[in-house]
């Protein structure tokens, strides 16, 4: 399991709809805002990269000091972004794919408005379980 | 683009240019200082030449021309490596200088994206925004920026001429100019390093003043090498440099004549390199006129008062000519020559195959030498140094090809020598040469990368060199348009530099992101924030704020909460540090609602905010303060116009409900005008109708939900509404509104609360509905505009109610289409207002509870009201009493005193409507400040929850307003608990035609309460209750414990024949108590009788359904079964009869849908289909029929006896038995009355009969047989004609026995009142063993025979009776049972029910036992 891992889902209009610190490292007060900054800035890179490839998994697109940002772009241009300090690319890919499954289930909920914040605790638990499994 | 013309190209040409070392005598300096300048400063403006136009020939034979040229000048004492601390201080000063300029900007609005990119044409931002695919991107980029377009592979420039997007933001538009200066200064800190030669002086300029004594000797002094910089003395560079001698003449000291002598002397001593310069020829001027000739050149020096005062135009021209002469005639030729010499040397020693091999071999031998960080030391005479000098000179003379080849040559040598610093320096220059030659980018990038990393590898000593290299590299990338890469380089530099430098670097990185195509705004913001953070660390708060502020627009209004919190919080904090408190608060406000942050952070935010606000020293008003969160959708407005409310909860009742209740109460609105004149009058009042009306002195209540998003408790005080009012006095000229002092025209309520924290995560803890009031005190217009509150005694927040969602959020008393009009009130003159309450009305009541209540009407105003009327929604539960009952003691009052005259029941109360209108007597007025009480009676009729609505209408006396009446609305929710459940079953008695047996089943349905049964009354004078002869009381116990069930039996006697047909409501009572309290309660008295009427009315419906149910008993019992199996109680199934008719249909439709029902059913076809349905169900559920409902399985007819006359009403009166301490004395029911109405007498035959005649005869059988006559009185109890056939048998047919046995078997094992048949009655009441003929006695002998007719037939009209004479012959004495006859009856039902019940309209009944004893007459 990664020391630091911050997972975030960004809707197609660039608003975070789900955030989770899934790393095992003790959370620092400063960390959450720093992670947001890095991930937010990485969106610029994603914008560039997303249109150059057919792949959904963009691998590590950006890094800041020793933290890398791996991104997975769904067909609806929702971006799964993971800030991590590990180098486990396969695990991250599997993690993203499984999360997409979950995300699709959320989308299938007729009461969920696309691009709204994901408040489902079930989703949260599942994502954290996946993070433990793959990261 | 041509790299030479780029900014970086020019920068390199300026920075890497020949260095001139200057040495002056003090007197020469003095002469310059008269102008406020030193000598270098004097020459500096003329040291760069834009149009030098000098031919240059280096190693190549082809000469070329140099246009742009620059000389650098420095005092000899400055030519050394800078001390680190001094360098730091110097750089810091640059930043601090910039500080002064930015302060005014900080208080203005932060820049917007548009401003940042303002140099771009309008369409620009739009264009990059729509770029999506990479191909598209190329074309758009090409359109935007032809300069960098080729780098993306777009070479077609054909359509560029017409393109509007040519202008492109230059970095200088964004980047503050001081950053450029900073960069230059940073680069200069590593000047005069050993490993590079371009900083080494090319020439030395010696300056002596003409005032100096013995100028030649002075020159000799200056030539003393001891004073020279260490570079020359340490052998790093060749001490034999070009020397130039200058005599400086101050005109003020006299004419320049004597200078020529000195010059001649110098020439003879030093050669031709001697010059003469005149200054200070101008007149000293006191005014600082604009015509100082120096002005255009002096921009680089701080302007002082005496600057260049004494310099005339000729002086300046002289200086310029001197510099031009120096560079073109001395410096450049000298460098050319040196290049040629060095080139020859290098060619001799290093070029060619032999030299290469030699060199390699030689270097290989040095490999064993110990490695020092700087590599081996090289003197100026070493070949490596010479190559370096050659390359640098070539670079400075723009012969980049030559420079590049030499740098490359050198780099391998240094690499082999492991002289890393020199290697890095050479790589750096290689990269720059590649750039200047516009060669492959890859090469130059690679070289710069190598240089950068190599410098870093060496360690701290060359860190600054790495920075310089990085800066150049970044500039190089920027010149090529690779802004993103440049930003990366800046970021890398920032990692190596102290925080202040890093901050500047990061800031530059951010601008690079902004300039990249498309602009990377988020990166821009992020790097600005990083930079601001570093600025803050290095105590540059102004710069920190500037950086953060610039980043703000990137983070505005998006969901990245932590980011925006961080930015706003820090900007706010830093503003407070520099004392700009208003802006500090403005930013702090943004972070207040930080529910996502941790508790500690929330505390920090709040404390900091309050601290800033307190240091502000005054209360602060903030529009739309974020704390607490106000749920605008929860806004509700309550006000009272002609409708007033007894309690706030009454307001929530739907207006429609009230209106339907008040239909008869309120005078209909006279909206129709009688003629056209009326329209004029109405138009004035119509205006008022648009807004709501409220009354002076009566508060308008606004309910609003406040919410604390934080985990910190937030004290909020002085919550109040913001209102405006205008006095509304229609003056003659029609001007309606005049502004009025708002302080006195209304009164606002103020509320202090502490919003608790959201720790529990339960929503209701967070939210707090707050009721705010405004009480108008003057007539006019009142407008509620918003709400204000004080947060923690420091900040006043206010918020206006916004009405963009018209009609959506409004739920007030009147649903107007727009809320804006709803918050505008027309205040009218004070009116009387009644307040009412019903006293002693408990929330929970047992069923049957009968109690007096007191309605209290209180008039708080001065005026009196009249014509009071009241409407009650459920008269079954609540009725008004009489004023006389006010002081009576209940229930004593109801007890039947002997002296009391039985009052004929007023049959006037006809409960035909659902609600009940009651007019108070005309004399009932409520005077001002008076109180009116009126008795009410309450009776809890039915179990369940009920809402009682009471509207009281009253008119205003002496009214001058439009409003003539008002309505007071009251609303009470009650829960009626089950108490005693009573059911009756009445069956005809066989021994008498006028007597009936009644079974009364009583169940106590409470959980813990006991009741004592007090009295049972039958209502009306038609019936008389009497106990059965064997018991004294009809009921074995008096107290019914919780859950206890009880069956009582008693007799009912029909007394109709005795009295007139007129109906009385007095009744017959049967006391059920045996002990003390023997008072009989008169059920014909006021409350009881009215309630009974209502009960009757409500139970009619049920009895009708019941009758219907009797007829279709088979089917209904199946329904019973169904519902039993679903676990519902019997009580509910009973209610099904009259409440769930539609459910029945639904049930049938459901069965049809599931394929269990062959026919479809609707409400019209139901009666006709039901009989066949019954059979169908029998087939369908034969096995699952529970025992409870077996009685009704066999299809049989239950006839409604006696028609409507056969209805009996009972009232069971009971009392609460024990004092339960839980229930308050007031709440304890005193009396419970259970009204059970319309109980039909049921039987399975429509007729009843009775044999009459003598029971005992004396006869002398020896003389003759005996003839005895009897009468059989047959009565038709049904409401249709019955034809009866009487058959007598001498011998009982055998087949009848079995049938009869079967019948009685099927009904024998039932339980509950449904099962009570005649058989059981007789069993209980007497010892007679059923109605079965005694087989034994009949079969053994035939002691008598029927004479006369064996069969009689007659028709009986409804409810009539007739007598059939019978006669028997007896032959012997004995006791005879005369029951062997049969009555066959056939029902001729009225037309309406023919057809559906054919099979059930006839039957046979068997004779009742009648014993006759014949005794032998003894003579």
mmCIF file of C-alpha atoms in Angstrom, chain B residues 487-701:
data_model
loop_
_atom_site.group_PDB
_atom_site.id
_atom_site.type_symbol
_atom_site.label_atom_id
_atom_site.label_comp_id
_atom_site.label_asym_id
_atom_site.label_seq_id
_atom_site.Cartn_x
_atom_site.Cartn_y
_atom_site.Cartn_z
ATOM 1 C CA UNK B 487 8.640 26.692 -16.735
ATOM 2 C CA UNK B 488 10.077 23.329 -15.825
ATOM 3 C CA UNK B 489 13.571 24.768 -15.868
ATOM 4 C CA UNK B 490 12.542 27.608 -13.609
ATOM 5 C CA UNK B 491 11.033 25.083 -11.283
ATOM 6 C CA UNK B 492 14.271 23.137 -11.241
ATOM 7 C CA UNK B 493 16.216 26.269 -10.454
ATOM 8 C CA UNK B 494 13.878 27.065 -7.635
ATOM 9 C CA UNK B 495 14.756 23.810 -5.946
ATOM 10 C CA UNK B 496 18.386 24.836 -5.718
ATOM 11 C CA UNK B 497 18.070 28.409 -4.613
ATOM 12 C CA UNK B 498 17.257 29.991 -1.266
ATOM 13 C CA UNK B 499 13.593 30.720 -0.799
ATOM 14 C CA UNK B 500 13.577 34.282 -2.020
ATOM 15 C CA UNK B 501 15.284 33.393 -5.267
ATOM 16 C CA UNK B 502 13.121 30.343 -5.563
ATOM 17 C CA UNK B 503 10.078 32.533 -5.213
ATOM 18 C CA UNK B 504 11.175 34.716 -8.088
ATOM 19 C CA UNK B 505 11.943 31.676 -10.165
ATOM 20 C CA UNK B 506 8.588 30.104 -9.451
ATOM 21 C CA UNK B 507 6.871 33.297 -10.335
ATOM 22 C CA UNK B 508 8.620 33.270 -13.661
ATOM 23 C CA UNK B 509 7.631 29.671 -14.109
ATOM 24 C CA UNK B 510 4.032 30.637 -13.575
ATOM 25 C CA UNK B 511 4.230 33.314 -16.253
ATOM 26 C CA UNK B 512 5.660 30.758 -18.573
ATOM 27 C CA UNK B 513 2.648 28.558 -18.026
ATOM 28 C CA UNK B 514 0.398 31.453 -18.735
ATOM 29 C CA UNK B 515 2.241 32.192 -21.940
ATOM 30 C CA UNK B 516 2.269 28.653 -23.164
ATOM 31 C CA UNK B 517 -0.225 27.710 -25.826
ATOM 32 C CA UNK B 518 -2.823 27.018 -24.723
ATOM 33 C CA UNK B 519 -2.347 28.832 -21.435
ATOM 34 C CA UNK B 520 -2.072 26.436 -18.568
ATOM 35 C CA UNK B 521 -3.990 28.423 -16.084
ATOM 36 C CA UNK B 522 -4.002 25.870 -13.334
ATOM 37 C CA UNK B 523 -0.280 25.431 -13.500
ATOM 38 C CA UNK B 524 -0.002 29.178 -13.507
ATOM 39 C CA UNK B 525 -2.034 29.398 -10.344
ATOM 40 C CA UNK B 526 -0.221 26.590 -8.654
ATOM 41 C CA UNK B 527 3.195 28.038 -9.309
ATOM 42 C CA UNK B 528 2.080 31.453 -8.235
ATOM 43 C CA UNK B 529 0.925 29.957 -4.982
ATOM 44 C CA UNK B 530 4.187 28.113 -4.554
ATOM 45 C CA UNK B 531 6.008 31.306 -5.286
ATOM 46 C CA UNK B 532 3.864 33.288 -2.890
ATOM 47 C CA UNK B 533 4.577 30.747 -0.226
ATOM 48 C CA UNK B 534 8.304 31.159 -0.730
ATOM 49 C CA UNK B 535 7.978 34.917 -0.721
ATOM 50 C CA UNK B 536 6.217 34.648 2.579
ATOM 51 C CA UNK B 537 8.903 32.411 4.003
ATOM 52 C CA UNK B 538 11.522 34.959 3.010
ATOM 53 C CA UNK B 539 9.518 37.769 4.590
ATOM 54 C CA UNK B 540 8.403 39.397 1.390
ATOM 55 C CA UNK B 541 4.750 39.749 2.279
ATOM 56 C CA UNK B 542 3.886 42.223 -0.393
ATOM 57 C CA UNK B 543 5.170 39.946 -3.023
ATOM 58 C CA UNK B 544 3.482 37.008 -1.413
ATOM 59 C CA UNK B 545 0.147 38.771 -1.543
ATOM 60 C CA UNK B 546 0.742 39.836 -5.098
ATOM 61 C CA UNK B 547 1.428 36.270 -6.149
ATOM 62 C CA UNK B 548 -1.581 34.846 -4.349
ATOM 63 C CA UNK B 549 -3.868 37.519 -5.586
ATOM 64 C CA UNK B 550 -2.874 36.909 -9.151
ATOM 65 C CA UNK B 551 -3.684 33.275 -8.677
ATOM 66 C CA UNK B 552 -7.114 33.943 -7.204
ATOM 67 C CA UNK B 553 -9.043 34.038 -10.422
ATOM 68 C CA UNK B 554 -7.861 30.558 -11.266
ATOM 69 C CA UNK B 555 -9.443 29.189 -8.138
ATOM 70 C CA UNK B 556 -12.578 31.211 -8.115
ATOM 71 C CA UNK B 557 -15.923 29.474 -7.791
ATOM 72 C CA UNK B 558 -14.895 25.920 -8.214
ATOM 73 C CA UNK B 559 -15.177 22.915 -6.050
ATOM 74 C CA UNK B 560 -11.576 22.737 -4.986
ATOM 75 C CA UNK B 561 -12.357 23.756 -1.498
ATOM 76 C CA UNK B 562 -9.037 23.203 0.202
ATOM 77 C CA UNK B 563 -7.289 25.250 -2.410
ATOM 78 C CA UNK B 564 -9.524 28.239 -2.245
ATOM 79 C CA UNK B 565 -9.508 28.092 1.544
ATOM 80 C CA UNK B 566 -5.745 28.106 1.602
ATOM 81 C CA UNK B 567 -5.441 30.971 -0.838
ATOM 82 C CA UNK B 568 -8.079 33.152 0.738
ATOM 83 C CA UNK B 569 -6.975 32.473 4.253
ATOM 84 C CA UNK B 570 -3.362 33.301 3.567
ATOM 85 C CA UNK B 571 -4.100 36.356 1.499
ATOM 86 C CA UNK B 572 -6.349 37.562 4.259
ATOM 87 C CA UNK B 573 -3.783 36.885 6.917
ATOM 88 C CA UNK B 574 -1.018 38.633 5.037
ATOM 89 C CA UNK B 575 -3.172 41.612 4.303
ATOM 90 C CA UNK B 576 -3.783 41.894 7.992
ATOM 91 C CA UNK B 577 -0.018 41.802 8.556
ATOM 92 C CA UNK B 578 0.559 44.713 6.273
ATOM 93 C CA UNK B 579 -2.390 46.523 7.781
ATOM 94 C CA UNK B 580 -4.858 46.439 4.925
ATOM 95 C CA UNK B 581 -7.636 45.196 7.148
ATOM 96 C CA UNK B 582 -10.641 45.665 4.924
ATOM 97 C CA UNK B 583 -9.185 43.480 2.233
ATOM 98 C CA UNK B 584 -8.008 41.046 4.859
ATOM 99 C CA UNK B 585 -11.570 40.665 6.074
ATOM 100 C CA UNK B 586 -12.867 40.392 2.573
ATOM 101 C CA UNK B 587 -10.690 37.396 1.936
ATOM 102 C CA UNK B 588 -11.213 35.908 5.357
ATOM 103 C CA UNK B 589 -14.924 35.888 4.765
ATOM 104 C CA UNK B 590 -14.430 33.439 1.979
ATOM 105 C CA UNK B 591 -13.139 30.766 4.293
ATOM 106 C CA UNK B 592 -15.710 31.024 7.043
ATOM 107 C CA UNK B 593 -17.979 28.274 5.852
ATOM 108 C CA UNK B 594 -15.244 25.682 5.782
ATOM 109 C CA UNK B 595 -17.204 22.645 6.820
ATOM 110 C CA UNK B 596 -14.813 20.263 5.090
ATOM 111 C CA UNK B 597 -11.853 21.337 7.192
ATOM 112 C CA UNK B 598 -10.845 19.703 10.401
ATOM 113 C CA UNK B 599 -11.935 21.091 13.722
ATOM 114 C CA UNK B 600 -8.533 22.580 14.422
ATOM 115 C CA UNK B 601 -8.419 24.344 11.109
ATOM 116 C CA UNK B 602 -11.905 25.681 11.569
ATOM 117 C CA UNK B 603 -10.878 27.063 14.904
ATOM 118 C CA UNK B 604 -7.810 28.658 13.418
ATOM 119 C CA UNK B 605 -9.810 30.227 10.637
ATOM 120 C CA UNK B 606 -12.442 31.578 12.946
ATOM 121 C CA UNK B 607 -10.012 32.907 15.507
ATOM 122 C CA UNK B 608 -7.925 34.593 12.902
ATOM 123 C CA UNK B 609 -11.005 36.137 11.407
ATOM 124 C CA UNK B 610 -12.247 37.448 14.713
ATOM 125 C CA UNK B 611 -8.798 38.697 15.534
ATOM 126 C CA UNK B 612 -8.654 40.691 12.328
ATOM 127 C CA UNK B 613 -12.121 42.036 12.859
ATOM 128 C CA UNK B 614 -11.272 43.078 16.394
ATOM 129 C CA UNK B 615 -8.118 44.812 15.321
ATOM 130 C CA UNK B 616 -10.261 46.678 12.872
ATOM 131 C CA UNK B 617 -11.785 48.222 15.947
ATOM 132 C CA UNK B 618 -15.338 48.604 14.747
ATOM 133 C CA UNK B 619 -18.255 46.471 13.847
ATOM 134 C CA UNK B 620 -18.192 45.325 10.340
ATOM 135 C CA UNK B 621 -21.136 44.897 8.086
ATOM 136 C CA UNK B 622 -20.931 42.189 5.560
ATOM 137 C CA UNK B 623 -23.389 41.391 2.855
ATOM 138 C CA UNK B 624 -24.009 37.704 2.403
ATOM 139 C CA UNK B 625 -21.940 36.604 5.340
ATOM 140 C CA UNK B 626 -21.360 32.911 4.898
ATOM 141 C CA UNK B 627 -21.768 32.010 8.526
ATOM 142 C CA UNK B 628 -24.257 30.792 9.438
ATOM 143 C CA UNK B 629 -25.656 29.294 6.306
ATOM 144 C CA UNK B 630 -29.185 30.477 5.715
ATOM 145 C CA UNK B 631 -31.507 28.190 3.929
ATOM 146 C CA UNK B 632 -33.450 30.640 1.834
ATOM 147 C CA UNK B 633 -35.776 27.968 0.568
ATOM 148 C CA UNK B 634 -37.062 27.587 4.087
ATOM 149 C CA UNK B 635 -38.319 31.130 4.207
ATOM 150 C CA UNK B 636 -41.879 31.255 5.375
ATOM 151 C CA UNK B 637 -43.953 34.285 6.116
ATOM 152 C CA UNK B 638 -46.863 34.267 8.471
ATOM 153 C CA UNK B 639 -49.127 37.183 8.976
ATOM 154 C CA UNK B 640 -52.648 37.806 10.044
ATOM 155 C CA UNK B 641 -55.107 39.869 8.116
ATOM 156 C CA UNK B 642 -58.754 39.055 8.583
ATOM 157 C CA UNK B 643 -57.635 35.559 9.291
ATOM 158 C CA UNK B 644 -56.132 35.151 12.682
ATOM 159 C CA UNK B 645 -54.781 32.100 14.317
ATOM 160 C CA UNK B 646 -54.953 30.837 17.814
ATOM 161 C CA UNK B 647 -51.525 29.261 17.797
ATOM 162 C CA UNK B 648 -48.621 29.244 15.367
ATOM 163 C CA UNK B 649 -49.153 25.637 14.503
ATOM 164 C CA UNK B 650 -52.552 26.436 13.089
ATOM 165 C CA UNK B 651 -50.876 28.308 10.314
ATOM 166 C CA UNK B 652 -49.552 25.191 8.721
ATOM 167 C CA UNK B 653 -52.993 23.855 8.012
ATOM 168 C CA UNK B 654 -53.789 24.142 4.364
ATOM 169 C CA UNK B 655 -55.714 27.202 3.417
ATOM 170 C CA UNK B 656 -58.170 25.183 1.360
ATOM 171 C CA UNK B 657 -59.229 23.257 4.385
ATOM 172 C CA UNK B 658 -59.991 26.398 6.269
ATOM 173 C CA UNK B 659 -61.806 27.920 3.347
ATOM 174 C CA UNK B 660 -64.057 24.943 2.877
ATOM 175 C CA UNK B 661 -64.799 24.999 6.559
ATOM 176 C CA UNK B 662 -65.636 28.647 6.522
ATOM 177 C CA UNK B 663 -67.842 28.600 3.447
ATOM 178 C CA UNK B 664 -71.042 29.372 5.264
ATOM 179 C CA UNK B 665 -69.371 31.445 7.867
ATOM 180 C CA UNK B 666 -67.812 34.178 5.854
ATOM 181 C CA UNK B 667 -70.000 36.581 3.975
ATOM 182 C CA UNK B 668 -69.415 35.992 0.319
ATOM 183 C CA UNK B 669 -67.132 38.521 -1.240
ATOM 184 C CA UNK B 670 -69.075 41.092 -3.116
ATOM 185 C CA UNK B 671 -66.830 41.189 -6.055
ATOM 186 C CA UNK B 672 -69.488 41.879 -8.639
ATOM 187 C CA UNK B 673 -69.985 45.525 -9.044
ATOM 188 C CA UNK B 674 -73.446 46.804 -9.194
ATOM 189 C CA UNK B 675 -72.752 49.364 -11.862
ATOM 190 C CA UNK B 676 -69.956 50.994 -13.742
ATOM 191 C CA UNK B 677 -69.429 53.645 -11.128
ATOM 192 C CA UNK B 678 -68.114 51.097 -8.715
ATOM 193 C CA UNK B 679 -65.079 50.379 -10.770
ATOM 194 C CA UNK B 680 -63.672 53.750 -9.902
ATOM 195 C CA UNK B 681 -63.962 53.080 -6.248
ATOM 196 C CA UNK B 682 -62.463 49.669 -6.425
ATOM 197 C CA UNK B 683 -59.433 50.700 -8.369
ATOM 198 C CA UNK B 684 -58.055 52.518 -5.411
ATOM 199 C CA UNK B 685 -58.333 49.546 -3.204
ATOM 200 C CA UNK B 686 -57.115 47.156 -5.802
ATOM 201 C CA UNK B 687 -53.677 48.476 -5.380
ATOM 202 C CA UNK B 688 -53.805 47.428 -1.825
ATOM 203 C CA UNK B 689 -55.049 44.037 -2.724
ATOM 204 C CA UNK B 690 -51.813 43.277 -4.469
ATOM 205 C CA UNK B 691 -49.913 43.291 -1.275
ATOM 206 C CA UNK B 692 -50.823 41.417 1.822
ATOM 207 C CA UNK B 693 -52.590 43.165 4.624
ATOM 208 C CA UNK B 694 -51.511 43.206 8.186
ATOM 209 C CA UNK B 695 -52.742 45.072 11.187
ATOM 210 C CA UNK B 696 -51.044 47.591 13.377
ATOM 211 C CA UNK B 697 -49.818 45.945 16.506
ATOM 212 C CA UNK B 698 -49.963 42.450 15.131
ATOM 213 C CA UNK B 699 -46.667 40.835 14.332
ATOM 214 C CA UNK B 700 -45.650 39.435 11.010
ATOM 215 C CA UNK B 701 -43.588 36.347 11.572
#
